[in-house]
mmCIF file of C-alpha atoms in Angstrom:
data_model
loop_
_atom_site.group_PDB
_atom_site.id
_atom_site.type_symbol
_atom_site.label_atom_id
_atom_site.label_comp_id
_atom_site.label_asym_id
_atom_site.label_seq_id
_atom_site.Cartn_x
_atom_site.Cartn_y
_atom_site.Cartn_z
ATOM 1 C CA MET A 250 148.046 64.519 111.272
ATOM 2 C CA SER A 251 149.750 68.040 110.393
ATOM 3 C CA ALA A 252 148.139 70.146 107.584
ATOM 4 C CA LYS A 253 150.132 70.561 104.462
ATOM 5 C CA VAL A 254 151.134 74.136 103.688
ATOM 6 C CA PRO A 255 150.015 75.016 100.135
ATOM 7 C CA VAL A 256 152.791 76.062 98.105
ATOM 8 C CA HIS A 257 152.688 78.849 95.482
ATOM 9 C CA PRO A 258 153.234 77.769 92.043
ATOM 10 C CA LEU A 259 155.535 80.603 91.681
ATOM 11 C CA ALA A 260 157.317 80.059 94.805
ATOM 12 C CA GLY A 261 160.195 78.163 92.741
ATOM 13 C CA ILE A 262 160.635 80.958 90.133
ATOM 14 C CA ASN A 263 160.845 83.406 92.998
ATOM 15 C CA GLU A 264 163.660 81.303 94.923
ATOM 16 C CA GLY A 265 165.436 80.718 91.515
ATOM 17 C CA GLN A 266 165.554 84.711 90.966
ATOM 18 C CA ALA A 267 166.567 85.609 94.312
ATOM 19 C CA ALA A 268 169.390 82.917 94.092
ATOM 20 C CA LEU A 269 170.371 84.696 90.292
ATOM 21 C CA ARG A 270 170.321 87.844 92.046
ATOM 22 C CA ARG A 271 172.910 86.922 94.835
ATOM 23 C CA GLU A 272 174.919 85.324 92.056
ATOM 24 C CA VAL A 273 174.923 88.346 90.057
ATOM 25 C CA ARG A 274 175.880 90.669 93.171
ATOM 26 C CA ASP A 275 178.300 88.573 94.165
ATOM 27 C CA GLY A 276 180.028 88.638 90.667
ATOM 28 C CA PHE A 277 179.784 92.095 90.233
ATOM 29 C CA ALA A 278 181.351 92.505 93.806
ATOM 30 C CA ALA A 279 184.219 90.412 92.396
ATOM 31 C CA VAL A 280 184.647 92.496 89.137
ATOM 32 C CA SER A 281 184.599 95.442 91.126
ATOM 33 C CA ALA A 282 187.468 94.105 93.502
ATOM 34 C CA ARG A 283 189.597 93.064 90.634
ATOM 35 C CA LEU A 284 189.238 96.524 88.724
ATOM 36 C CA ASP A 285 189.976 98.290 92.089
ATOM 37 C CA VAL A 286 193.329 96.223 92.370
ATOM 38 C CA LEU A 287 194.183 97.079 88.319
ATOM 39 C CA ALA A 288 193.557 100.685 88.947
ATOM 40 C CA GLY A 289 195.680 100.763 91.907
ATOM 41 C CA LYS A 290 198.688 99.055 89.892
ATOM 42 C CA VAL A 291 197.906 101.511 86.854
ATOM 43 C CA GLU A 292 198.245 104.391 89.207
ATOM 44 C CA THR A 293 201.762 103.009 90.459
ATOM 45 C CA ARG A 294 203.171 102.103 86.839
ATOM 46 C CA HIS A 295 201.687 105.995 85.937
ATOM 47 C CA ALA A 296 203.839 107.508 88.866
ATOM 48 C CA GLU A 297 206.850 105.566 87.739
ATOM 49 C CA ILE A 298 206.722 106.835 84.563
ATOM 50 C CA LEU A 299 206.084 110.171 85.357
ATOM 51 C CA GLU A 300 209.210 110.072 87.456
ATOM 52 C CA LEU A 301 211.490 108.468 84.916
ATOM 53 C CA LEU A 302 210.364 111.052 82.595
ATOM 54 C CA SER A 303 211.229 113.903 85.080
ATOM 55 C CA GLN A 304 214.290 112.255 85.611
ATOM 56 C CA LEU A 305 215.230 112.254 81.753
ATOM 57 C CA GLY A 306 214.204 115.649 81.558
ATOM 58 C CA THR A 307 216.348 116.992 84.152
ATOM 59 C CA LYS A 308 219.474 115.145 82.740
ATOM 60 C CA ASN A 309 221.890 117.451 80.760
ATOM 61 C CA PRO A 310 222.487 116.523 77.286
ATOM 62 C CA GLY A 311 225.790 117.601 77.005
ATOM 63 C CA ALA A 312 226.921 115.871 80.105
ATOM 64 C CA SER A 313 226.803 112.322 78.423
#
């Protein structure tokens, strides 16, 4: 007959906290990845706007 290993009363709480920490960490990683993509899109749009403004600035107003 094998002896039962005593289970600490707080073991379930510790396991729950560890699972919650993993979920929070994974959630932060997902949000961070989305923000990185969004930042890249903003940078691209910013560059496009600057290019359009620069083209607009080099046009001769009397030529139209």
